[in-house]
PDB file of C-alpha atoms in Angstrom:
ATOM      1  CA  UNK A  26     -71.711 -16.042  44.673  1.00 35.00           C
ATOM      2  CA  UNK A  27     -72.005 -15.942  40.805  1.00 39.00           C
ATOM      3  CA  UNK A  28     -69.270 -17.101  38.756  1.00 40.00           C
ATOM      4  CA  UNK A  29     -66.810 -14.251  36.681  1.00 38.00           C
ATOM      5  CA  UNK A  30     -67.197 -14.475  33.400  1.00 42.00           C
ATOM      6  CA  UNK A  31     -64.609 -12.603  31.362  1.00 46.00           C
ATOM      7  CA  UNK A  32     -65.974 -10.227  29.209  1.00 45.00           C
ATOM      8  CA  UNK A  33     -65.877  -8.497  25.557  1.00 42.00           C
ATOM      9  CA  UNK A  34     -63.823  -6.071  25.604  1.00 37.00           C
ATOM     10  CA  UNK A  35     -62.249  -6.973  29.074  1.00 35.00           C
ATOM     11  CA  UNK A  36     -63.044  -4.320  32.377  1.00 33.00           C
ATOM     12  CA  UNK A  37     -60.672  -3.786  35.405  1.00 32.00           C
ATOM     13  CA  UNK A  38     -62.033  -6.633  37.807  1.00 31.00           C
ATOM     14  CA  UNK A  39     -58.756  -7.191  39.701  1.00 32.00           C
ATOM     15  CA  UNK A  40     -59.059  -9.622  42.375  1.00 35.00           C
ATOM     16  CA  UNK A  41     -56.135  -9.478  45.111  1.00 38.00           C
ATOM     17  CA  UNK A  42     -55.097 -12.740  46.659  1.00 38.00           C
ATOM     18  CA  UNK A  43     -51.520 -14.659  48.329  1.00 35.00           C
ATOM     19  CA  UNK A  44     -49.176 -13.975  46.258  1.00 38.00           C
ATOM     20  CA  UNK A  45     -50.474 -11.226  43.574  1.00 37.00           C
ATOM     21  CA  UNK A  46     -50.073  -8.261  42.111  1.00 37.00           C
ATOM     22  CA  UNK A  47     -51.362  -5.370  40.639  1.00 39.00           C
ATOM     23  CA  UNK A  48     -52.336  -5.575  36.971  1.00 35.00           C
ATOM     24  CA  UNK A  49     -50.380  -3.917  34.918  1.00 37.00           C
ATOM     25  CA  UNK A  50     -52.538  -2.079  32.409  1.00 40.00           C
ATOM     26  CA  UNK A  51     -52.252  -3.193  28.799  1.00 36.00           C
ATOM     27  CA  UNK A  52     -50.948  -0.238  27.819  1.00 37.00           C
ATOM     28  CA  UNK A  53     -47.973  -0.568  29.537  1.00 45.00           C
ATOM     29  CA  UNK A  54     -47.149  -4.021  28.605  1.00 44.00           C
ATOM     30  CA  UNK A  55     -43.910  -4.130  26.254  1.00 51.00           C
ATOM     31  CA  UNK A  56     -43.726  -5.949  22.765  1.00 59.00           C
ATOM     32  CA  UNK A  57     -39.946  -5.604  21.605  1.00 58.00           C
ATOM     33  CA  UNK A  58     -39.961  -3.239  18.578  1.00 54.00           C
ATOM     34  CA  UNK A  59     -43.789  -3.466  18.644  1.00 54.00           C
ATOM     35  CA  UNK A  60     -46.549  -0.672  20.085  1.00 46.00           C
ATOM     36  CA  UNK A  61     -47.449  -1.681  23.108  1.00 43.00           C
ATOM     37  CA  UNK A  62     -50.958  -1.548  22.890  1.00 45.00           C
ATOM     38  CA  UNK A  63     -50.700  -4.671  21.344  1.00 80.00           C
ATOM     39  CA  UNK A  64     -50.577  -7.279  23.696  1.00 92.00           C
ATOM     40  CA  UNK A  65     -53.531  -9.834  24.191  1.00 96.00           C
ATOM     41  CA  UNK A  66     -51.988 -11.870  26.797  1.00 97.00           C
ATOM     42  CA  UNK A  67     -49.354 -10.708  29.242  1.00 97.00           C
ATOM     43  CA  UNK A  68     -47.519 -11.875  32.429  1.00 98.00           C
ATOM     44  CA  UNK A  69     -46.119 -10.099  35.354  1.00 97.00           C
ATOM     45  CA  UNK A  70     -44.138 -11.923  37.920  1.00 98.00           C
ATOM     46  CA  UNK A  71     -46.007 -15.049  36.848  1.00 98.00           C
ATOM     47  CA  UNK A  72     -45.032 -18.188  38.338  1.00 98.00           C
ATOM     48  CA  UNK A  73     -46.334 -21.856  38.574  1.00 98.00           C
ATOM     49  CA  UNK A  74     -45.591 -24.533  40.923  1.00 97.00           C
ATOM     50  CA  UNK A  75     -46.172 -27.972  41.402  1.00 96.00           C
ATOM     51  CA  UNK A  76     -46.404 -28.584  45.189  1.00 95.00           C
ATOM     52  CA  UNK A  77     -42.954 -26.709  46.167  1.00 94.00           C
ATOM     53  CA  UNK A  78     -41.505 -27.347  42.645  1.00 96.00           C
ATOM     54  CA  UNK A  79     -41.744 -23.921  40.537  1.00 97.00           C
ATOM     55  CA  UNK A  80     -41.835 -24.988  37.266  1.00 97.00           C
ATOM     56  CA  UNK A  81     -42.546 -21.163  35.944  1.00 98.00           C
ATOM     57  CA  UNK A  82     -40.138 -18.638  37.787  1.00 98.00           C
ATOM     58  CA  UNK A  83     -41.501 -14.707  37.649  1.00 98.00           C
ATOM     59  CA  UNK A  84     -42.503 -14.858  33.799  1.00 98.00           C
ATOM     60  CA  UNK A  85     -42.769 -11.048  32.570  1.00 98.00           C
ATOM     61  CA  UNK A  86     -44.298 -11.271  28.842  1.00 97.00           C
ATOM     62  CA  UNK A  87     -45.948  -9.451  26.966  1.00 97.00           C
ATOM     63  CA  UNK A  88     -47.665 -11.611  24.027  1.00 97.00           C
ATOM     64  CA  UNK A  89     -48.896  -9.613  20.867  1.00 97.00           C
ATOM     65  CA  UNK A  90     -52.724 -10.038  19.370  1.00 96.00           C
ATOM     66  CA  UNK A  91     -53.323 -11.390  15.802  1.00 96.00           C
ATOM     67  CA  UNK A  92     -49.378 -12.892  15.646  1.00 97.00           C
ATOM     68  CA  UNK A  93     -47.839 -16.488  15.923  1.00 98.00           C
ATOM     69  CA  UNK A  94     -45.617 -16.548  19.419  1.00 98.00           C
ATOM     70  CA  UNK A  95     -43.322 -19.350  19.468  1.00 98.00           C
ATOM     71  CA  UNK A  96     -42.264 -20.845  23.128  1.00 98.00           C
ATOM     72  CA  UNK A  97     -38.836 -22.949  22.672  1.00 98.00           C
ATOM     73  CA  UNK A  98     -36.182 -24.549  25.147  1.00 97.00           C
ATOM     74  CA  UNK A  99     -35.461 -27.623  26.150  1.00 96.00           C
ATOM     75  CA  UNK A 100     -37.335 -30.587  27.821  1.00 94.00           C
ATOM     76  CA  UNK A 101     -38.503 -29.818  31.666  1.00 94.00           C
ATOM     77  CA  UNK A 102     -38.045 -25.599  31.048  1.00 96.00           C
ATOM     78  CA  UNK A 103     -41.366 -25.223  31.770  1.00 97.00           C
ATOM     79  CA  UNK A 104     -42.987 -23.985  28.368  1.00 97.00           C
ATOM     80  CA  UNK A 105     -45.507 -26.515  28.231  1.00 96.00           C
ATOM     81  CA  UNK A 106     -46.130 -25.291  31.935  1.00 97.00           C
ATOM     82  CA  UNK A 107     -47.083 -21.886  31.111  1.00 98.00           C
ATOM     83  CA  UNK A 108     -48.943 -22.283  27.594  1.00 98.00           C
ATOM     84  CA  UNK A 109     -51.498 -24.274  29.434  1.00 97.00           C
ATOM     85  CA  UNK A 110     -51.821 -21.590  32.197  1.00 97.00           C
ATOM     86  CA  UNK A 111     -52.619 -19.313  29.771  1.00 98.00           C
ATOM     87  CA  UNK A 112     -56.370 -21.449  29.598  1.00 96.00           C
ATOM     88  CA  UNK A 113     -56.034 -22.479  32.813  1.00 97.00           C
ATOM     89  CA  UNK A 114     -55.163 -26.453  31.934  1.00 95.00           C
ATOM     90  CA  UNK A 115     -52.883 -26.509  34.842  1.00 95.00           C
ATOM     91  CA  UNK A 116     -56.140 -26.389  37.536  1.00 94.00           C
ATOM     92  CA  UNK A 117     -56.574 -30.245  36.505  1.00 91.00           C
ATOM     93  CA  UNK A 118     -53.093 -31.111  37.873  1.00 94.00           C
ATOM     94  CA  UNK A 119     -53.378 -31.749  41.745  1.00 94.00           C
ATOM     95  CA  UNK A 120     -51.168 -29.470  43.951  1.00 94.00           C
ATOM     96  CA  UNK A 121     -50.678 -27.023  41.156  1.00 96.00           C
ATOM     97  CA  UNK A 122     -50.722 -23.097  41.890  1.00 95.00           C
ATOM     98  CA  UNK A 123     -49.858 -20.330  40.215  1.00 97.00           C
ATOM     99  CA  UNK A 124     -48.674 -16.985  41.956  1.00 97.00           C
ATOM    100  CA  UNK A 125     -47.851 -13.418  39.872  1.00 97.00           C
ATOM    101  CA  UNK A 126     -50.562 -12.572  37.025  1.00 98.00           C
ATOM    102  CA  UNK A 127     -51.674 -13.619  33.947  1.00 98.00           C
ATOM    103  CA  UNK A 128     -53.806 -11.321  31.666  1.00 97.00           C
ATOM    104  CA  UNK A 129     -56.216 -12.359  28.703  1.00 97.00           C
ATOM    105  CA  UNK A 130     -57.128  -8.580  27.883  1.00 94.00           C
ATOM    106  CA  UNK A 131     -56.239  -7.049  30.530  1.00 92.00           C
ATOM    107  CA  UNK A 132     -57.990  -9.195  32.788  1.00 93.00           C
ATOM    108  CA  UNK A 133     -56.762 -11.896  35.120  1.00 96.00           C
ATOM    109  CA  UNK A 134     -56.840 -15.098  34.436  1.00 96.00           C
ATOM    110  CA  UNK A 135     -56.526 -16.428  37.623  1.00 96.00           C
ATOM    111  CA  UNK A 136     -59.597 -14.121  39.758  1.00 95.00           C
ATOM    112  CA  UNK A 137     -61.160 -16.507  42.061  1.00 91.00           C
ATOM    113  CA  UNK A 138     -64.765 -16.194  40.834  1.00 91.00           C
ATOM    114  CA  UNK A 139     -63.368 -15.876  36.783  1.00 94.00           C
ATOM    115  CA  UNK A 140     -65.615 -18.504  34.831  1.00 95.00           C
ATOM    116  CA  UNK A 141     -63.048 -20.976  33.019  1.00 95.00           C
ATOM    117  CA  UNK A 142     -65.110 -22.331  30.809  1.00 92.00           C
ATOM    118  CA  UNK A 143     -66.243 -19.352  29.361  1.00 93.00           C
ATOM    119  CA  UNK A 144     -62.251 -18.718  29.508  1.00 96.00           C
ATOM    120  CA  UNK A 145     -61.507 -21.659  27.574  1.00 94.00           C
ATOM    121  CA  UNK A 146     -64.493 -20.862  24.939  1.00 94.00           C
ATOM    122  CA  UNK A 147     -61.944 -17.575  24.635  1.00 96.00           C
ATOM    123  CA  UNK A 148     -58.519 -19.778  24.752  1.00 97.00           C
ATOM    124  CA  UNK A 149     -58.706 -22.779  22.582  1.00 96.00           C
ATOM    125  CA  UNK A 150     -56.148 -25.412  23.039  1.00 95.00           C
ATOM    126  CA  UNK A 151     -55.005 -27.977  20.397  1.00 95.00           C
ATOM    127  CA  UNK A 152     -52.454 -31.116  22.225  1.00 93.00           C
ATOM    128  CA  UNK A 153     -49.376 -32.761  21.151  1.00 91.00           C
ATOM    129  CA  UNK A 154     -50.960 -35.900  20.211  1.00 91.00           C
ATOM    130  CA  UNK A 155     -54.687 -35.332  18.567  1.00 93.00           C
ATOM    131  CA  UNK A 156     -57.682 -36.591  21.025  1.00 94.00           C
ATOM    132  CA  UNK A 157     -60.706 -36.770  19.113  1.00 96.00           C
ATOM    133  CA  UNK A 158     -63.829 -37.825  20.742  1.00 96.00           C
ATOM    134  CA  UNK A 159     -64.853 -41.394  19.567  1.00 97.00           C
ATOM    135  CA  UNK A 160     -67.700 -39.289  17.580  1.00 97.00           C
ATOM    136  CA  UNK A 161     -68.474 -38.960  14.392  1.00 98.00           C
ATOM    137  CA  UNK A 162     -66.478 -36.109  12.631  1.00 98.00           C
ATOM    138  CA  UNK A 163     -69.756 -34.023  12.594  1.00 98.00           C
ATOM    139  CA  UNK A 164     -70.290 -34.138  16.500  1.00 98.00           C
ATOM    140  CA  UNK A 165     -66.527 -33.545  17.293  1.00 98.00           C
ATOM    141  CA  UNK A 166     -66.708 -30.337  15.677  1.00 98.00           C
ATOM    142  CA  UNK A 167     -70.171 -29.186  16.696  1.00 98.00           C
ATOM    143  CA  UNK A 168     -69.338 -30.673  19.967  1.00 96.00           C
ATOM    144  CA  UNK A 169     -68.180 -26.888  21.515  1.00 95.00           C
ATOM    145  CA  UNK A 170     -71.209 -25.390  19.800  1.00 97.00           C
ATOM    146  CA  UNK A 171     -73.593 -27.271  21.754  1.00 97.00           C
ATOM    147  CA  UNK A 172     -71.812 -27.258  24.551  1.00 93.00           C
ATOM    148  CA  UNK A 173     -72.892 -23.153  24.229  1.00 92.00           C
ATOM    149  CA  UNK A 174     -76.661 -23.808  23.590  1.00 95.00           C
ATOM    150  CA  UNK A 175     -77.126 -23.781  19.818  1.00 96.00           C
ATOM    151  CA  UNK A 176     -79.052 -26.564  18.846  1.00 95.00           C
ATOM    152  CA  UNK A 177     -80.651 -25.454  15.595  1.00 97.00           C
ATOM    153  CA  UNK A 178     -79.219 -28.157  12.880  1.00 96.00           C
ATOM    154  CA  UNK A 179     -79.066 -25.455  10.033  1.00 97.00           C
ATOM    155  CA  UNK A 180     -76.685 -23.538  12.258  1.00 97.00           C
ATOM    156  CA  UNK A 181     -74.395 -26.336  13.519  1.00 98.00           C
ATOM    157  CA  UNK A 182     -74.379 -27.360   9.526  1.00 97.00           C
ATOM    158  CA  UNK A 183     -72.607 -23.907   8.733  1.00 98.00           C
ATOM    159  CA  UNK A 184     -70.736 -24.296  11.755  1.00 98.00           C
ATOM    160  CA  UNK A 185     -69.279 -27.580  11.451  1.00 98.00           C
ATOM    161  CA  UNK A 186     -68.462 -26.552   7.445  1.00 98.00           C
ATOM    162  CA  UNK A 187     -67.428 -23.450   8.318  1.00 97.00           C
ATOM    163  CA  UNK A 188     -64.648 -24.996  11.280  1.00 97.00           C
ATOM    164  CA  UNK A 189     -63.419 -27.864   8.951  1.00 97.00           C
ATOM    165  CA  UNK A 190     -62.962 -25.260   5.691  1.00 96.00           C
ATOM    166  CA  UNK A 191     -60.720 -23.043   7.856  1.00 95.00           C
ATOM    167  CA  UNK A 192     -58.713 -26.255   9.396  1.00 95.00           C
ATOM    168  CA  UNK A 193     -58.202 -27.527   5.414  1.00 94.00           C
ATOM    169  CA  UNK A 194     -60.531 -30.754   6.244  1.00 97.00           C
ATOM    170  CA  UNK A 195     -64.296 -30.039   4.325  1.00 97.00           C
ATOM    171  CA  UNK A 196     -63.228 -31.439   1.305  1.00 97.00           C
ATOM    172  CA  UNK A 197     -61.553 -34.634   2.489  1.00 97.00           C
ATOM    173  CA  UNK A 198     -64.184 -35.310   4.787  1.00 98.00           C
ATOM    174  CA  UNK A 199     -67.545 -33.823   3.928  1.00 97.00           C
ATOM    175  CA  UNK A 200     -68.790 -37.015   2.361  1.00 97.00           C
ATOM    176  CA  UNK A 201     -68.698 -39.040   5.499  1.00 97.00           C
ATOM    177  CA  UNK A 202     -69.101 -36.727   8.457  1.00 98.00           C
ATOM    178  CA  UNK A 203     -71.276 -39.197   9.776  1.00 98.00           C
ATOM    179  CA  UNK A 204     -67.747 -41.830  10.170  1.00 98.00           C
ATOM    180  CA  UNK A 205     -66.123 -42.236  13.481  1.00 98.00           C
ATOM    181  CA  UNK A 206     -63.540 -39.639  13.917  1.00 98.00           C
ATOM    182  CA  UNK A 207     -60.944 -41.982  15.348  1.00 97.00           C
ATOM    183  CA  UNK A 208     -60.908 -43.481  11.631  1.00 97.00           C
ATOM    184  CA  UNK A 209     -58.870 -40.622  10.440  1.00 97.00           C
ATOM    185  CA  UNK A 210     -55.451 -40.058   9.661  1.00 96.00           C
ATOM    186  CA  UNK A 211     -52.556 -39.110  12.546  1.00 94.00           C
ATOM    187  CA  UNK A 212     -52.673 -35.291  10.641  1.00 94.00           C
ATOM    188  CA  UNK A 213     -56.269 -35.533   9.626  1.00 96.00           C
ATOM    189  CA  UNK A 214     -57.475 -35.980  13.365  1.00 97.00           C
ATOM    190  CA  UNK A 215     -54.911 -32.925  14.303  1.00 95.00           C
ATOM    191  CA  UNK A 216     -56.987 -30.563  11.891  1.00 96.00           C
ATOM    192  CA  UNK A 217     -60.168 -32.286  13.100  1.00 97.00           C
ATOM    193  CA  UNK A 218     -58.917 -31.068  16.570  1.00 97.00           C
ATOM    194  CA  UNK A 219     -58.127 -27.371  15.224  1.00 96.00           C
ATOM    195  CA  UNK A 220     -61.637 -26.915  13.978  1.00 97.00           C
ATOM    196  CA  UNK A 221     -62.978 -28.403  16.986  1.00 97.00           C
ATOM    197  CA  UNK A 222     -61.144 -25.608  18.485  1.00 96.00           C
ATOM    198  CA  UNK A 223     -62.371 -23.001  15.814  1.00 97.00           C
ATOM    199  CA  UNK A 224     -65.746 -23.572  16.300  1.00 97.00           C
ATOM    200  CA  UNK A 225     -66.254 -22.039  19.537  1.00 96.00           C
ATOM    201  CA  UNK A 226     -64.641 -18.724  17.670  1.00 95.00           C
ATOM    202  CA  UNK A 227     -62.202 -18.452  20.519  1.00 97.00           C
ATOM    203  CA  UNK A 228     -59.076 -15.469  19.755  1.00 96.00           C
ATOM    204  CA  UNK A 229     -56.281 -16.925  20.814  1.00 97.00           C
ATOM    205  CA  UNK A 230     -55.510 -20.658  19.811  1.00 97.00           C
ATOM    206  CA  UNK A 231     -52.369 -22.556  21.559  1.00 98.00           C
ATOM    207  CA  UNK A 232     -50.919 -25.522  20.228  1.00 97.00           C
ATOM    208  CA  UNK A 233     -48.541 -28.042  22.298  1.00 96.00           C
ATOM    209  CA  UNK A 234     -46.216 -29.057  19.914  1.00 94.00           C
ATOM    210  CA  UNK A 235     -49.307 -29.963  17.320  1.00 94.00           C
ATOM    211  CA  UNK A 236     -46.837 -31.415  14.925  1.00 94.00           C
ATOM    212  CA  UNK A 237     -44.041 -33.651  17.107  1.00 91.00           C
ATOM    213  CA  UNK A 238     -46.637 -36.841  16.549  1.00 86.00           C
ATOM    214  CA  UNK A 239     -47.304 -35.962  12.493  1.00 91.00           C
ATOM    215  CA  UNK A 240     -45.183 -37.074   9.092  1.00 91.00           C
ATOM    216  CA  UNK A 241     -43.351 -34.456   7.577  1.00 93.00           C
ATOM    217  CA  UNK A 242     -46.585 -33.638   4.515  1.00 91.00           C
ATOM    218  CA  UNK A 243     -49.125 -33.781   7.741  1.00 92.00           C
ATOM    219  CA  UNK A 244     -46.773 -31.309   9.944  1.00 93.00           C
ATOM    220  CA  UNK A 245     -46.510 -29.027   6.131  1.00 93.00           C
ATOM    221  CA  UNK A 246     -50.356 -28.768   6.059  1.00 92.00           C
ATOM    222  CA  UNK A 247     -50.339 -27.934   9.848  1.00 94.00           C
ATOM    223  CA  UNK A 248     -48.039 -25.207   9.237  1.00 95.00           C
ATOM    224  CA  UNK A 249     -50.053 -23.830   6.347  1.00 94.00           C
ATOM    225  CA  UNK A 250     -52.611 -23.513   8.612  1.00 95.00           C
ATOM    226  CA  UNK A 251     -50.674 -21.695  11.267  1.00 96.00           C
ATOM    227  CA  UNK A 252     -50.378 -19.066   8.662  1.00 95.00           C
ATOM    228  CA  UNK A 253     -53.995 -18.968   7.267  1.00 94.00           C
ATOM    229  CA  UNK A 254     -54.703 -17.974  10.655  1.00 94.00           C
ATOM    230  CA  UNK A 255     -52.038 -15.501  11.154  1.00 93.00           C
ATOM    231  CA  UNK A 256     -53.982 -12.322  11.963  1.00 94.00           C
ATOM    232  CA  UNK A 257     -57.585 -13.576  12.771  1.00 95.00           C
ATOM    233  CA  UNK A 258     -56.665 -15.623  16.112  1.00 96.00           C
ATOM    234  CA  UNK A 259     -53.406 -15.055  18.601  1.00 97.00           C
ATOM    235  CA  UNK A 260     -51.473 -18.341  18.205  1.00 98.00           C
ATOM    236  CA  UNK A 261     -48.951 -19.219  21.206  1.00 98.00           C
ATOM    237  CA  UNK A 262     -47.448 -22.537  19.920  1.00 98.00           C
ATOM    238  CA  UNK A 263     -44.342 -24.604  21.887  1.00 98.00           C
ATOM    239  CA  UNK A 264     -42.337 -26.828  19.860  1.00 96.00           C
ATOM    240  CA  UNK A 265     -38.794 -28.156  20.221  1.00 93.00           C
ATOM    241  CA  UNK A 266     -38.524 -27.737  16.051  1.00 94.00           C
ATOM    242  CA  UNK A 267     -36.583 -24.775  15.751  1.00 95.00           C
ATOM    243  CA  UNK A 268     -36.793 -25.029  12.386  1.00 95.00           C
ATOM    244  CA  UNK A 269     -40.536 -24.976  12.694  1.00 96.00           C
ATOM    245  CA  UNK A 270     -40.167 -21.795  15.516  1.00 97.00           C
ATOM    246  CA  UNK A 271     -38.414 -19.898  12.161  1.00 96.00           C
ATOM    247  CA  UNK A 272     -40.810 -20.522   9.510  1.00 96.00           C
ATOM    248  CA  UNK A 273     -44.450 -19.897  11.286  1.00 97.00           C
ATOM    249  CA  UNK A 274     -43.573 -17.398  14.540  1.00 97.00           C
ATOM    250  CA  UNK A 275     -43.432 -13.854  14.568  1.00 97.00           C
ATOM    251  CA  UNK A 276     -42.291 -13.776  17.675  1.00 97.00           C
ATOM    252  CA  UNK A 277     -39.954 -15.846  19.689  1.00 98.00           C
ATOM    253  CA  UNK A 278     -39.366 -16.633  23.670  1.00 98.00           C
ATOM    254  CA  UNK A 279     -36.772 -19.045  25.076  1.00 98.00           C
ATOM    255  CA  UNK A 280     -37.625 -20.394  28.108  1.00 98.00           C
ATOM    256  CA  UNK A 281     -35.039 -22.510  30.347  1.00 97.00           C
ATOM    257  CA  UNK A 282     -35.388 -24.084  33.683  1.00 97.00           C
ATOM    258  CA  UNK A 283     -38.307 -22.357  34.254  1.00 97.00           C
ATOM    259  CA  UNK A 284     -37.245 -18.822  33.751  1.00 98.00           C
ATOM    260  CA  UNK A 285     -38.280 -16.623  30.521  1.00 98.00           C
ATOM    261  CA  UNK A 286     -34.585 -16.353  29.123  1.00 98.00           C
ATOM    262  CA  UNK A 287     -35.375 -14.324  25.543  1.00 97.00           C
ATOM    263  CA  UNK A 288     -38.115 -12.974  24.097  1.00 98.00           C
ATOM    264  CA  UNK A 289     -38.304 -11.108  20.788  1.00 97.00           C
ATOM    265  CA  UNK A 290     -38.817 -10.819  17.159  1.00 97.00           C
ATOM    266  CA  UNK A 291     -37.999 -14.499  15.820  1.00 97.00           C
ATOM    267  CA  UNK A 292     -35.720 -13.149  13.256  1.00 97.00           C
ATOM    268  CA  UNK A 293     -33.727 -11.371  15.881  1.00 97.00           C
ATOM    269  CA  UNK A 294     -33.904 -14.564  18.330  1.00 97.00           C
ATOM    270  CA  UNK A 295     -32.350 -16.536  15.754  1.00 97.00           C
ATOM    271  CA  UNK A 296     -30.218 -14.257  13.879  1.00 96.00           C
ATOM    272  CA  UNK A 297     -28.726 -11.948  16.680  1.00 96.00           C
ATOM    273  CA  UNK A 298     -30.063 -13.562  20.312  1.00 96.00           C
ATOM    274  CA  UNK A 299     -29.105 -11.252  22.860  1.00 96.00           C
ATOM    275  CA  UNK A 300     -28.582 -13.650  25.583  1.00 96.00           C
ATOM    276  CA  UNK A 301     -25.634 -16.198  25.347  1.00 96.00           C
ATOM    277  CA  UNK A 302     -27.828 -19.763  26.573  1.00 96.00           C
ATOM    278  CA  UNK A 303     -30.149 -18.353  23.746  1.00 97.00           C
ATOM    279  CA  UNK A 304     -27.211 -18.209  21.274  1.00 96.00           C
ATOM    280  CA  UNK A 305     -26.157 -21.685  22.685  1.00 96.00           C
ATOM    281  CA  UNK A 306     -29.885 -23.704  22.472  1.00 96.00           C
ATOM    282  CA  UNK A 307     -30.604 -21.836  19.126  1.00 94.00           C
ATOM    283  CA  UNK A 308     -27.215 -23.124  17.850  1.00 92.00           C
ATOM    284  CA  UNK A 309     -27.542 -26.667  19.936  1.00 90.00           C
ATOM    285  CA  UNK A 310     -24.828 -27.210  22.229  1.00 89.00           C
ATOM    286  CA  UNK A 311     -27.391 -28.090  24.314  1.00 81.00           C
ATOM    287  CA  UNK A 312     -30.761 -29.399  24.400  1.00 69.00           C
TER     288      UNK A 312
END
């Protein structure tokens, strides 16, 4: 049987299996203070676990397109969990399952025939600690374009230039593209990884604490970034800085021991949290 691919714009192509549930249709999902047509990636019921562990307990969220969503809470809450379901990371983890749904679109994530790599072409992903590929700084970045079948060297020119202009690296680096990647800087290898991720034009880009391995100028020019962005790709980004969560989100959710505690505007999360373990993390009696 043929592989799903998801599609542009995203159809109705529910698939029922243990465990799942009716998709909720976009329309329906709710964005505090926010129409609710808005939401590119939503979760109903959504839960991981790791053999019987359940790391993600019945997530219900309801992520908006073209913002920056912060994920906070402490170590072990299961934030890291859930931003790499959204791509489907978790699959490479033995024993790990996920149960509920999880929508890119609409559309679930998690349909047994669903193609994930044309899922993660849509879902880029950029780690906590930057992994180039001991490449050259030219491959790395037209390393997703290839991967798609463009091979014209014209093209993967105005790619590659195109990918490192938007992650704030041509000018540093378009002198020696041809130089192993690995030679770069802790924060320029981080924006390598970002255009990597750019060049496959995905629309939603999530970042695993991108800046907890960077010096404070590197994690500055990271932020910048998050807010060129802002409004051409949906960002979903974890940190533990809550500092950081204030300055580049639009939207924050507080996760804790698995469970979705919080989740609103970030000026409301911080300012006037609704729930008291928010008030508490936020304000760091524990953490």
């Amino acid at each position: 049987m043929d592989a799903f691919t998801l599609q542009r714009p995203m159809g109705s192509t529910r698939q029922d299996g243990p465990g799942r549930r009716d998709a909720p249709r976009a329309a329906d999902a709710a964005i505090p203070g926010q129409g609710a047509s808005a939401a590119h990636v939503t979760a109903e019921e959504f839960s991981i676990y790791y053999g019987q562990n359940q790391a993600v307990k019945n997530v219900c969220i309801a992520i908006p397109t073209g913002q920056v969503t912060a994920i906070i809470g402490p170590s072990g809450c299961g934030k890291s969990t859930f931003l790499r379901a959204i791509n489907r990371m978790n699959d490479l983890i033995p024993g790990c399952r996920a149960e509920g749904l999880l929508t890119l679109d609409g559309q679930d994530v998690y349909a047994p025939r669903l193609d994930v790599v044309a899922l993660r072409t849509r879902v880029g992903m950029v780690f906590q600690r930057p992994n180039p590929f001991p490449k050259s700084i030219f491959d790395n970045v037209a390393y997703g374009p290839r991967l798609q079948g463009i091979r014209d060297r014209a093209r993967l020119q105005g790619i590659v230039e195109h990918s490192l202009t938007a992650a704030a690296l041509w000018d540093e680096v378009k002198d020696r593209l041809g130089d192993n990647a690995v030679g770069l800087s802790g924060g320029q290898q981080q924006r390598l990884c970002l255009a990597r991720a750019l060049a496959v034009e995905p629309e939603v880009i999530l970042m695993d604490e991108p800046c907890s391995a960077l010096d404070p100028r590197s994690t500055a020019r990271i932020e910048d970034l998050i807010e060129e962005l802002r409004g051409d790709y949906t960002i979903v980004i974890v940190t533990h800085n809550m500092q950081q969560a204030a300055r580049v989100s639009d939207m924050t959710a507080f996760f804790y021991e698995g469970a979705l505690i919080e989740f609103g505007s970030t000026r409301d999360v911080f300012t006037n949290p609704s729930e008291k373990r928010t008030e508490d993390y936020i304000t760091g009696r524990f953490g």
